[in-house]
CSV table of C-alpha atoms and ligand atoms in Angstrom, one decimal:
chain,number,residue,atom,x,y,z
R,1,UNK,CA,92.3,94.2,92.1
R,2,UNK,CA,94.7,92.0,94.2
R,3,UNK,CA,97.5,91.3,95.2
R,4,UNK,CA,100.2,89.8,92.8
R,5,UNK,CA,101.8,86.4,93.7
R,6,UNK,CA,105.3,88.0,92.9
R,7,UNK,CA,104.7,90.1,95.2
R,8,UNK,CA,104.3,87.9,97.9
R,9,UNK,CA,107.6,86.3,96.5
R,10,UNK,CA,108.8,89.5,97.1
R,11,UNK,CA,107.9,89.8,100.8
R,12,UNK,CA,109.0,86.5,101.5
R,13,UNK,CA,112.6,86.9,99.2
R,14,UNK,CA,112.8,90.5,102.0
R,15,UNK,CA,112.0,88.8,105.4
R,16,UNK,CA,114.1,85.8,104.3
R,17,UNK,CA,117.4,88.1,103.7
R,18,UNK,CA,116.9,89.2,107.1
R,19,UNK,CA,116.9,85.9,109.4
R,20,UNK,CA,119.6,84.4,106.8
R,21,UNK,CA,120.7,81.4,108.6
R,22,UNK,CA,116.8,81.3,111.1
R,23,UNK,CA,113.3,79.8,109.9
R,24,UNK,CA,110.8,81.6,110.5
R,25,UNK,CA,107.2,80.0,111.1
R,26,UNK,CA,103.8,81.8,110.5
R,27,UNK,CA,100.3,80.6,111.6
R,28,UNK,CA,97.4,81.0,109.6
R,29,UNK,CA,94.2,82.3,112.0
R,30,UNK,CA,93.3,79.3,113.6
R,31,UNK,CA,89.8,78.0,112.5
R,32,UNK,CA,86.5,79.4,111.1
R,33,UNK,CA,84.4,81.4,114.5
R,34,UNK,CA,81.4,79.1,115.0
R,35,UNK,CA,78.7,80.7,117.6
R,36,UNK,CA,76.9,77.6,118.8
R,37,UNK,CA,77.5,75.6,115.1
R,38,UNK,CA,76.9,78.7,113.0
R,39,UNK,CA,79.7,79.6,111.2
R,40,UNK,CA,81.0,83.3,110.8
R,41,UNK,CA,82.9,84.7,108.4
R,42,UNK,CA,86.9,83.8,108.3
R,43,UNK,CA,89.3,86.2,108.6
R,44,UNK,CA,93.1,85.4,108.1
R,45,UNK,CA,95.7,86.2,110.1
R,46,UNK,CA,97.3,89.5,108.8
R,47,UNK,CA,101.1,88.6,109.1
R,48,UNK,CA,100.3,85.3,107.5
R,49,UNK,CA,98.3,86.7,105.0
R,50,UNK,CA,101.1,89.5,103.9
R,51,UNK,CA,103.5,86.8,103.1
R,52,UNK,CA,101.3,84.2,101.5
R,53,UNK,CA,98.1,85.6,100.2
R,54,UNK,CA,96.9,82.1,101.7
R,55,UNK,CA,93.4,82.5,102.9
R,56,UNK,CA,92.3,79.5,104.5
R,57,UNK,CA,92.3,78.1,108.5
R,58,UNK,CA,94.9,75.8,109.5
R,59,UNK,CA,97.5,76.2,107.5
R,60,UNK,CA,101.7,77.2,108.3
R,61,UNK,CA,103.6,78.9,106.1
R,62,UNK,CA,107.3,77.9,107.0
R,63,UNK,CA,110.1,80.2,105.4
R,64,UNK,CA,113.9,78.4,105.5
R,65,UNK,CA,116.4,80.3,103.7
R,66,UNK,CA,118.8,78.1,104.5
R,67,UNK,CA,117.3,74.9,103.2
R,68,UNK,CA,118.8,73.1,100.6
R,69,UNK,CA,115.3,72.5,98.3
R,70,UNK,CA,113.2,74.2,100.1
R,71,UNK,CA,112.8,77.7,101.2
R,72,UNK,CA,108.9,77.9,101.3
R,73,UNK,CA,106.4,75.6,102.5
R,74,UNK,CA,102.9,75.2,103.3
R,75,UNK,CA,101.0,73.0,105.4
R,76,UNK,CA,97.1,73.4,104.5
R,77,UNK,CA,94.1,71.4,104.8
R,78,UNK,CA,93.7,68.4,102.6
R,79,UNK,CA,90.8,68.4,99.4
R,80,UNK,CA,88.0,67.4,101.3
R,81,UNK,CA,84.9,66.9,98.9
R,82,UNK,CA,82.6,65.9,101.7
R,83,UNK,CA,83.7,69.0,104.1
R,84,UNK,CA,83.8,71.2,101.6
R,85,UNK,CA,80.9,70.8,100.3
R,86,UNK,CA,79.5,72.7,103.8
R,87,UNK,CA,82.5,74.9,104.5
R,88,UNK,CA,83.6,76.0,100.9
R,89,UNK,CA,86.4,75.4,98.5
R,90,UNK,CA,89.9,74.1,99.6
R,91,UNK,CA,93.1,74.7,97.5
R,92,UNK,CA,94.6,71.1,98.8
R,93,UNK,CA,97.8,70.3,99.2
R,94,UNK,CA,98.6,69.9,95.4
R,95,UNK,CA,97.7,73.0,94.2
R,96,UNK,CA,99.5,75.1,97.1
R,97,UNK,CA,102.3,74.8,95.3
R,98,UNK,CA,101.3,76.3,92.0
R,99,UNK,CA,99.0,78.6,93.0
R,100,UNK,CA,101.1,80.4,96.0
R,101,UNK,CA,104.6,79.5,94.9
R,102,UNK,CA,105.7,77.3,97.9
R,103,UNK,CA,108.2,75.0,96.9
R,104,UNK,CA,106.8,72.2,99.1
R,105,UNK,CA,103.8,71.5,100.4
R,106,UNK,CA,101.9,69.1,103.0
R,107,UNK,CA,98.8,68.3,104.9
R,108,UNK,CA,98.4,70.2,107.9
R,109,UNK,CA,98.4,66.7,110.1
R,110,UNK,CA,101.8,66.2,108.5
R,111,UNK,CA,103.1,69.3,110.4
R,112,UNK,CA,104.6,67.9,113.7
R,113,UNK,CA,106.6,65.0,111.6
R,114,UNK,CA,107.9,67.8,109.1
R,115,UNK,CA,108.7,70.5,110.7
R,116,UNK,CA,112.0,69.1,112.4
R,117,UNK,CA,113.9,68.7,108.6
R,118,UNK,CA,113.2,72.8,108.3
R,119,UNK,CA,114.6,73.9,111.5
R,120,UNK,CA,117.4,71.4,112.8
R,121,UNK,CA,119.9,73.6,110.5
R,122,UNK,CA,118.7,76.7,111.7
R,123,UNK,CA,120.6,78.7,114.2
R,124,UNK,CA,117.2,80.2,115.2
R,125,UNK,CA,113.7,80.2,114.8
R,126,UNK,CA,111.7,82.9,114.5
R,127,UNK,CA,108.0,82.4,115.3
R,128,UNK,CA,105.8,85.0,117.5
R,129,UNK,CA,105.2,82.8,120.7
R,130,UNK,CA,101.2,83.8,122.1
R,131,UNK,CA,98.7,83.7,119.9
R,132,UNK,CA,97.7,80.5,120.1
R,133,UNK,CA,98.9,77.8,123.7
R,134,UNK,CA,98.8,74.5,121.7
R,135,UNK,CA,100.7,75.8,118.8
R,136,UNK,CA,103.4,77.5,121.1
R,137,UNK,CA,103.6,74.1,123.0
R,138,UNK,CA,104.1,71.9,119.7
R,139,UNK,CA,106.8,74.5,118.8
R,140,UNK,CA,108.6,74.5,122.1
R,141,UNK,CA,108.8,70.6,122.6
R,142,UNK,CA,110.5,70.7,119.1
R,143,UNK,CA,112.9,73.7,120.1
R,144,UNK,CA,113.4,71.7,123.9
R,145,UNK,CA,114.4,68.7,121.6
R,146,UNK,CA,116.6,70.2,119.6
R,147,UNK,CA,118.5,71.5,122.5
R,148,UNK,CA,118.8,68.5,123.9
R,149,UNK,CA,120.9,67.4,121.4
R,150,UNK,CA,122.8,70.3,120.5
R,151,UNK,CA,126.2,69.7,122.5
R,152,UNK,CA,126.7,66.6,120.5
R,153,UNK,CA,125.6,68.0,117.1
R,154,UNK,CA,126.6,70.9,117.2
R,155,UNK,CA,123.8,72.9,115.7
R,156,UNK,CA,120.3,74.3,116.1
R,157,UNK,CA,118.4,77.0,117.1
R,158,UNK,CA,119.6,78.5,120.2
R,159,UNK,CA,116.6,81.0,120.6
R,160,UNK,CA,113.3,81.4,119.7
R,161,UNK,CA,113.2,85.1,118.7
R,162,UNK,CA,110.0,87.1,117.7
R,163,UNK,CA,109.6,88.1,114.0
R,164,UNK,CA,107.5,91.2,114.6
R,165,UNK,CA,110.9,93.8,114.6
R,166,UNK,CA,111.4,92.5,111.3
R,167,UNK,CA,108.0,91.8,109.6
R,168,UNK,CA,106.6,95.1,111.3
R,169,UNK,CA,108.9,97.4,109.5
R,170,UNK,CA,108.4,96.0,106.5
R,171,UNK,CA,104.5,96.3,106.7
R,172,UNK,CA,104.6,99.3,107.9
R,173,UNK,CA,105.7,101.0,104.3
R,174,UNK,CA,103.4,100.6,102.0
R,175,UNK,CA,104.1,98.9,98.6
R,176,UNK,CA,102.3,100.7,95.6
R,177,UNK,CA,99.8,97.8,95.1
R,178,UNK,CA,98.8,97.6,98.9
R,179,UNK,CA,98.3,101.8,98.4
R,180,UNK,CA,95.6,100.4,95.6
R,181,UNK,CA,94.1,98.1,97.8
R,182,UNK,CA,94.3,101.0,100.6
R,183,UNK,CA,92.8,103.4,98.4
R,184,UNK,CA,90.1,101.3,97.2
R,185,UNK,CA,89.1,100.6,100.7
R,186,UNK,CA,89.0,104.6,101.6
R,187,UNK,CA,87.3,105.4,98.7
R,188,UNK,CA,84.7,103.1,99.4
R,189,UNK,CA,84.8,104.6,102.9
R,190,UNK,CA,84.5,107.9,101.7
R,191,UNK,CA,80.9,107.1,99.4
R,192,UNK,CA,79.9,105.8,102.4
R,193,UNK,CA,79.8,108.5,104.6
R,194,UNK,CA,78.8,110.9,102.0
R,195,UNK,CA,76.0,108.8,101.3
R,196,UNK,CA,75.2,108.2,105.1
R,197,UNK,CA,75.4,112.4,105.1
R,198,UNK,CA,73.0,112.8,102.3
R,199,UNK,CA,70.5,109.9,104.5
R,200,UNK,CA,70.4,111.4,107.3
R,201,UNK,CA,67.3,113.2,108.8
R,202,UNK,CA,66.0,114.0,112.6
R,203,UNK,CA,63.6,111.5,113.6
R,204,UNK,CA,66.3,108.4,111.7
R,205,UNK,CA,67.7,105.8,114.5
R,206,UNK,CA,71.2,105.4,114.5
R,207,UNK,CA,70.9,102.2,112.9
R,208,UNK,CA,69.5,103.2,109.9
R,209,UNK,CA,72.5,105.1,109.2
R,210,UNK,CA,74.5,101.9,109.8
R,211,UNK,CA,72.5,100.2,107.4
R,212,UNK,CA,72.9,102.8,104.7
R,213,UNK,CA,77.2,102.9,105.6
R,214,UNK,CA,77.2,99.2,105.2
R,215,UNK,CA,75.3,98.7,102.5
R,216,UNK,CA,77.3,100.9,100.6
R,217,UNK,CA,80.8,99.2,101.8
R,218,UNK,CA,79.4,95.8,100.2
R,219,UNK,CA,77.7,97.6,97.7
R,220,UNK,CA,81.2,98.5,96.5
R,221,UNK,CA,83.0,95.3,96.8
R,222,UNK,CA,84.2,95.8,100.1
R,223,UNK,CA,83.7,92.6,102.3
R,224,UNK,CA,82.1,94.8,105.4
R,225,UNK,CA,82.9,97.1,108.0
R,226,UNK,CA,86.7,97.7,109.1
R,227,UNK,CA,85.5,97.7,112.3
R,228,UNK,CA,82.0,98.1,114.5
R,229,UNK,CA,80.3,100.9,112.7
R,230,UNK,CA,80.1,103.8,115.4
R,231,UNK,CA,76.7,105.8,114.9
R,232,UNK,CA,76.6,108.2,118.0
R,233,UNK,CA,74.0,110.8,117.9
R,234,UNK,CA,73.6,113.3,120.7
R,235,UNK,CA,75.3,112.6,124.3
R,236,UNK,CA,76.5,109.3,122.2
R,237,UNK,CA,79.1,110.8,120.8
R,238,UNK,CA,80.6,111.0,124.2
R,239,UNK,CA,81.4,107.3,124.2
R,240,UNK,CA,84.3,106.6,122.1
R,241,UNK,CA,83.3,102.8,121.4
R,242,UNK,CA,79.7,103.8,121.3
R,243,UNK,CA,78.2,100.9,118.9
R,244,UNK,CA,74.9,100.0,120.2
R,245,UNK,CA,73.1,102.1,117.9
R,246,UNK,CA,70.0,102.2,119.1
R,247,UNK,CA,68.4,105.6,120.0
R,248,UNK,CA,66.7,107.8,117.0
R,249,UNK,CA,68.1,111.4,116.2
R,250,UNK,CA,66.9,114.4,117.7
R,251,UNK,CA,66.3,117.7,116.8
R,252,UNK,CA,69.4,120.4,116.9
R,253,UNK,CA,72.2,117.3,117.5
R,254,UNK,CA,75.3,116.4,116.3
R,255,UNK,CA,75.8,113.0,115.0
R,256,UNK,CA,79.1,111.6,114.9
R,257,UNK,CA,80.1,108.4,112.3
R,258,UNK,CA,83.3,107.0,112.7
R,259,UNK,CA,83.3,103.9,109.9
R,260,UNK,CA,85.5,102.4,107.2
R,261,UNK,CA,85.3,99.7,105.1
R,262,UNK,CA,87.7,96.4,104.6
R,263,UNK,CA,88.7,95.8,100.9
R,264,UNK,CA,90.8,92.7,100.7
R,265,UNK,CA,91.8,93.0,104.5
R,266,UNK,CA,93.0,96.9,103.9
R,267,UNK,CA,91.2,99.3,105.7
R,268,UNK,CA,89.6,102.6,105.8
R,269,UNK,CA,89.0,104.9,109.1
R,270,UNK,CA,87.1,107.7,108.6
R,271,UNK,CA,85.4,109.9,111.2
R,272,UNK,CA,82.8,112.9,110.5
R,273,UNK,CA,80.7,115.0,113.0
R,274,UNK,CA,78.2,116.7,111.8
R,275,UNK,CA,74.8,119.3,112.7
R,276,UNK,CA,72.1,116.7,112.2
R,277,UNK,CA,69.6,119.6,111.6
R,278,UNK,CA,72.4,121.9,109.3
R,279,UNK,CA,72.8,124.1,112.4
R,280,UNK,CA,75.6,124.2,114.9
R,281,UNK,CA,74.3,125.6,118.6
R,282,UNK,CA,77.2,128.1,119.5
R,283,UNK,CA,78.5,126.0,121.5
R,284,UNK,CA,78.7,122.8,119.2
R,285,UNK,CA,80.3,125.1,116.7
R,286,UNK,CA,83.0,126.3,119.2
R,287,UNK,CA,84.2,122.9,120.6
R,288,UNK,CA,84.1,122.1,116.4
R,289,UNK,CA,85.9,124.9,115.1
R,290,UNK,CA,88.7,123.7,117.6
R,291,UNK,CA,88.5,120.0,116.9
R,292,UNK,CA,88.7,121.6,113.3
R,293,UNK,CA,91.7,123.3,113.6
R,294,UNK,CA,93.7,120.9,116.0
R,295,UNK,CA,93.1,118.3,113.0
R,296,UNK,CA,94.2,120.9,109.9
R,297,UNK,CA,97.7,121.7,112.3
R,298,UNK,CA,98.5,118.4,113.0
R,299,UNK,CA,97.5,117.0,109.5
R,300,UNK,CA,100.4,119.9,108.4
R,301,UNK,CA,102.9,118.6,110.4
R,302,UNK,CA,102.6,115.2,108.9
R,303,UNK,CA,105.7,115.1,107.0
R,304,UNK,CA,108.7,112.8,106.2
R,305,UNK,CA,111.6,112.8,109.0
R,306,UNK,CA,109.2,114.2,111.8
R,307,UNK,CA,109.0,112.4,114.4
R,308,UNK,CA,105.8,110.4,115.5
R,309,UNK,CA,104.4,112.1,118.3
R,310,UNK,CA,104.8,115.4,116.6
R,311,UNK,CA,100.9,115.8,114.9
R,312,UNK,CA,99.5,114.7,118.3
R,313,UNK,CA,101.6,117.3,120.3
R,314,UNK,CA,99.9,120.1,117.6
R,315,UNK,CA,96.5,119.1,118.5
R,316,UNK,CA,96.6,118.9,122.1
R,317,UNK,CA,98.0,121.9,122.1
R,318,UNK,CA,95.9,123.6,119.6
R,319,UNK,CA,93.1,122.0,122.1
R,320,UNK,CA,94.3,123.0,125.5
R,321,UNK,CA,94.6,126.4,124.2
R,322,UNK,CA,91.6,126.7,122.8
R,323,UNK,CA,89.5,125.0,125.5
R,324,UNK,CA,91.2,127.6,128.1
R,325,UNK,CA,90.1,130.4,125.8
R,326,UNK,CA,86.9,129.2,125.8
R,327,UNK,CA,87.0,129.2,129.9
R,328,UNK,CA,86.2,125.8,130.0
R,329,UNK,CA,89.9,124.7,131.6
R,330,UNK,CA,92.1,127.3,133.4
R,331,UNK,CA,96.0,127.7,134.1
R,332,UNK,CA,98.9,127.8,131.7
R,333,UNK,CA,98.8,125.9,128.5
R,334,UNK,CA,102.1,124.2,129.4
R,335,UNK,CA,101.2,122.7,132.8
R,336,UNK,CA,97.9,121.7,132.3
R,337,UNK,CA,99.6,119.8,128.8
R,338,UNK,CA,102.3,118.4,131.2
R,339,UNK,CA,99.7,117.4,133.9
R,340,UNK,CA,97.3,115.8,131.5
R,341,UNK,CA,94.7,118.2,133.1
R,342,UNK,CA,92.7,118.3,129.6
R,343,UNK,CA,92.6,114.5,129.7
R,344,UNK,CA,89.0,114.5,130.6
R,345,UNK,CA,88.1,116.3,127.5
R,346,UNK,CA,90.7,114.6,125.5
R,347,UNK,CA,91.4,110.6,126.2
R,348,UNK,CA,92.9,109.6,123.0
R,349,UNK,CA,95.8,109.7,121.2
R,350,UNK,CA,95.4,111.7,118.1
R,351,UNK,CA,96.4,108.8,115.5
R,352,UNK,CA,97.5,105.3,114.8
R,353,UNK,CA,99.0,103.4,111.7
R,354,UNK,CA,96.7,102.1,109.2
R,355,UNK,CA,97.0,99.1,106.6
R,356,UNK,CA,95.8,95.7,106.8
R,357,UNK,CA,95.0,95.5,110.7
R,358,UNK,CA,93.0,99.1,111.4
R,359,UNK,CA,95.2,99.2,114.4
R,360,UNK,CA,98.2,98.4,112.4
R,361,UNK,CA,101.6,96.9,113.4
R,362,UNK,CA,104.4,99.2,113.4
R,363,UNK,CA,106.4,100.7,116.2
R,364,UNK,CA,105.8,104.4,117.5
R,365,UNK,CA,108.7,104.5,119.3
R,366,UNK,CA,112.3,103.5,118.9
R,367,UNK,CA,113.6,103.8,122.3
R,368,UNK,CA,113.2,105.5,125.9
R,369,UNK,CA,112.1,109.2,124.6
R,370,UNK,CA,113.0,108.5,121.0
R,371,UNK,CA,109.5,108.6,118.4
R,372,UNK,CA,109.7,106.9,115.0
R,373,UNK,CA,110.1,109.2,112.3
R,374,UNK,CA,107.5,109.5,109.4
R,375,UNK,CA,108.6,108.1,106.4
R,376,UNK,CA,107.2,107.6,102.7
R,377,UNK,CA,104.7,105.1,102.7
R,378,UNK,CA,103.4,105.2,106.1
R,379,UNK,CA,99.5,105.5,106.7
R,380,UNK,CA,98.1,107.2,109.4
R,381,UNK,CA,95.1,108.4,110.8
R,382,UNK,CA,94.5,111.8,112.2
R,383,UNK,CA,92.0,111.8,114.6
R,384,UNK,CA,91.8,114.6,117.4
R,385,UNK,CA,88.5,115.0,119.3
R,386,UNK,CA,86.5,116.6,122.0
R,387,UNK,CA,83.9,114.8,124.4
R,388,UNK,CA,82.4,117.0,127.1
R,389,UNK,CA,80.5,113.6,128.7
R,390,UNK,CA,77.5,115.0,131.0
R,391,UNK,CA,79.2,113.1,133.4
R,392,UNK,CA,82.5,115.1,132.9
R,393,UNK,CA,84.7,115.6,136.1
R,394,UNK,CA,87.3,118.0,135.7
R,395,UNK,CA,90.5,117.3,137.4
R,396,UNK,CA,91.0,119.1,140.6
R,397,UNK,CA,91.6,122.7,140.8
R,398,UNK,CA,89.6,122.5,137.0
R,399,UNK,CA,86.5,124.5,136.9
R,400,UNK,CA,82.9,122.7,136.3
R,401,UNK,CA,81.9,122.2,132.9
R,402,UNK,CA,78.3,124.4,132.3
R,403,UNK,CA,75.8,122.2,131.6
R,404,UNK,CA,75.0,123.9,128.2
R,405,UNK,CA,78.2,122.4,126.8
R,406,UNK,CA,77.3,118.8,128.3
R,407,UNK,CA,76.3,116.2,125.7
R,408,UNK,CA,79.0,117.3,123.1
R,409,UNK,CA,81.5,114.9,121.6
R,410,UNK,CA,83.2,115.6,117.9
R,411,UNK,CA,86.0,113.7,116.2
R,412,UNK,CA,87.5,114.0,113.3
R,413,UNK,CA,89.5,111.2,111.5
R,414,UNK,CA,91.3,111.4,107.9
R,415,UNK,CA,93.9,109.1,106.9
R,416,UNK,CA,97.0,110.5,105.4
R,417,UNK,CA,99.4,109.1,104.0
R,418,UNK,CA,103.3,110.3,104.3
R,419,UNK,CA,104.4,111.0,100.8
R,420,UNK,CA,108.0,111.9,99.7
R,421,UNK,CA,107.1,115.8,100.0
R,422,UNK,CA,104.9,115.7,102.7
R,423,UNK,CA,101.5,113.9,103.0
R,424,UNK,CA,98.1,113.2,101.3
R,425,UNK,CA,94.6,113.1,102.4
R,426,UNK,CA,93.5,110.5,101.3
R,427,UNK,CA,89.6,110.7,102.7
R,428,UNK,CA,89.9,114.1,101.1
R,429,UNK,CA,86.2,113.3,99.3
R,430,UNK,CA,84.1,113.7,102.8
R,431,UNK,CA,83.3,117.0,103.6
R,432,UNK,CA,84.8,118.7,107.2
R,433,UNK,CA,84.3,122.4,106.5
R,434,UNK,CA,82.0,124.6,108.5
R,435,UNK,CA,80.6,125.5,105.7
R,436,UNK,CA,80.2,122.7,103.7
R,437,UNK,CA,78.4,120.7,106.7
R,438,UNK,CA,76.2,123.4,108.2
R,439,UNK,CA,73.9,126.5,106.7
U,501,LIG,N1,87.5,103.4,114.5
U,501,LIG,C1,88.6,103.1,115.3
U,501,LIG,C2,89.6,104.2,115.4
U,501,LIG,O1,89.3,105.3,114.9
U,501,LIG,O2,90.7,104.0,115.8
U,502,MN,MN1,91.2,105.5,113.9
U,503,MN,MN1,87.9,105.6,113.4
């Protein structure tokens, strides 16, 4: 399954409508990682990559709608037998244009003498200024140029402007082929963990598990982890980045596994937590049952036209209140919410978008106060959690945490996608019941 040129076309016909008159100029990811001369695996730039489908290092995707001829045009490596040989197949400069529609093409090398013929017209150029210092400075010098020379001509870009509040949007709605792609990637997440569930035994290292999650992703067709696999067992689960792991699973624990898979750059982002030995303590099934039902409100608030921050509000509230029930924070739900006095228990935001970066573009708000609303097509994740560190330090006037509820961290992440009616889960296939996790 991939993506189909035309739709690519498609993207490109969308963002061109938009800057009319501008030219908008996209980077590929710069080069291949090498560690010493080892080479890692590439990974493509994901704004360049939504508009092009071009998977290759240095290359510039160019887009001038107001260009006589042409109105796409790549710059890519050259055919290189000899290099390519080492590094792996190049499309070249000929076949750029049949195989990903640009109407011109050139040699990368060619980019600083070509470029000025695509934006002396424009009235501004569009290009995302700090990803990469040399590439802003080639693009600059042309721009300071062009200015130069623009009281006796008459023309050319008066501003650089940054394509993002145009491209964003756009990405952040899903098309129905990138929901394909999406789903593939999830549902390949979701074997994972049910096979990293069924694995799992007291007296495993955390990095067995790993093993068994990744194995599975590429297994599947996936090309690898979305993202450093996070095995936490025990007092691990307290570190939200936790990715050493290292230590081997004790008795009576809970193991927490937040992974996903990449499946032609679209990503999965799936958290469970989960009684290693069947068994929840009292107190691991409390703090659960909460993280439980924070993540069941705020999945049902997920809806079109509500605004962003809405799902997150519902499960720090559903948290607060149940953590002062459970003695472990005192005062009035309100206050401690507005004071951020559960922050120690709770440091994260309960969600993000989701697509082809696992952090995805896309805004969350629209203004001073004002949250983007939910919309058809949008992916998010839904991750509320609990982590009572033994280091915890309640904020002042907070009472100590007993140290029988020390060591305890749960989170747990679907993604859900906003649907015309409401939302789906989409990691629906891993369980997250009490009872379908636990004797
Ligand atoms: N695994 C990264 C996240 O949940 O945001
Ligand atoms: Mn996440
Ligand atoms: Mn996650």
């Amino acid at each position: 399954m991939e993506i189909k040129l035309t739709e690519y076309g498609q993207r490109r016909k969308r963002l061109m409508k938009k800057i009319g008159t501008g030219t908008a100029i996209f980077r590929s990811a710069p080069t291949v990682v090498m560690h010493n001369d080892v080479e890692h695996v590439f990974r493509q730039d994901s704004d360049f990559f939504y508009l092009t489908g071009f998977n290759e290092p240095e290359a510039v995707a160019v887009l001038a709608p107001h260009h006589e001829e042409h109105h796409f045009v790549l710059f890519v490596q050259p055919k290189d037998p000899e290099k390519e040989t080492w590094t792996g197949y190049r499309c070249g400069v000929e076949k750029a244009k049949e195989f990903y529609g640009a109407d011109e093409a050139y040699p990368i090398n060619e980019l600083h003498k070509r470029l000025p013929q695509y934006i002396e017209k424009a009235d501004r150029i569009y290009y995302h200024l700090g990803r990469d210092k040399n590439f802003n400075e080639m693009i600059l010098s042309h721009w300071q140029r062009l200015m130069a020379v623009y009281s006796k001509r008459g023309t050319g870009p008066i501003a650089i402007e940054d394509p993002n509040p145009i491209l964003h949007p756009m990405r952040q709605v899903k098309s129905l082929t990138e929901l394909e792609m999406l789903r593939t990637a999830i549902d390949i997440s979701v074997i994972a963990h049910n096979r990293a569930r069924e694995f799992v035994q007291v007296g495993h290292y955390e990095y067995e598990i790993q093993a068994e999650i990744e194995h599975t992703f590429r297994l599947h067709g996936g090309t690898g982890p979305a993202y450093p696999s996070i095995v936490a067992s025990g007092a691990n689960s307290c570190i939200l980045h936790y990715i050493e792991n290292r230590r081997q699973i004790q008795e009576n624990e809970l193991l927490l596994i937040d992974a996903g898979c990449s499946y032609g750059y679209y990503n999965g982002d799936i958290t469970r937590t989960f009684p290693v030995s069947n068994k929840f303590t009292g107190e691991q099934k409390a703090i659960y049952e909460l993280v439980l039902e924070a993540q069941l409100k705020a999945i049902e608030s997920v809806r079109p036209g509500k605004p962003y921050n809405e799902f997150h509000d519902m499960a720090v509230c559903v948290l607060v209140q149940g953590l002062i029930d459970l003695g472990l924070l005192k005062g009035d739900l309100e206050e401690i919410i507005k004071e951020e006095k559960y922050k120690p228990f709770y440091m994260h935001k309960t969600g993000h978008w989701l697509g082809l970066d696992v952090h995805d573009v896309g805004i969350y708000k629209q203004g001073e106060g004002t949250w983007q609303p939910l919309e058809s097509g949008h992916l998010l994740t839904v991750e509320p959690g609990l982590y009572i560190s033994p280091n915890i330090k309640p904020t002042e006037g907070q009472p100590e945490v007993p140290e029988r509820w020390h060591g305890i961290g749960i989170r747990i992440e679907d993604d859900v996608l906003v649907t015309k009616t409401g939302h789906e889960v989409l990691t629906a296939g891993v369980p997250k019941m009490i009872d379908e996790i636990s004797l």
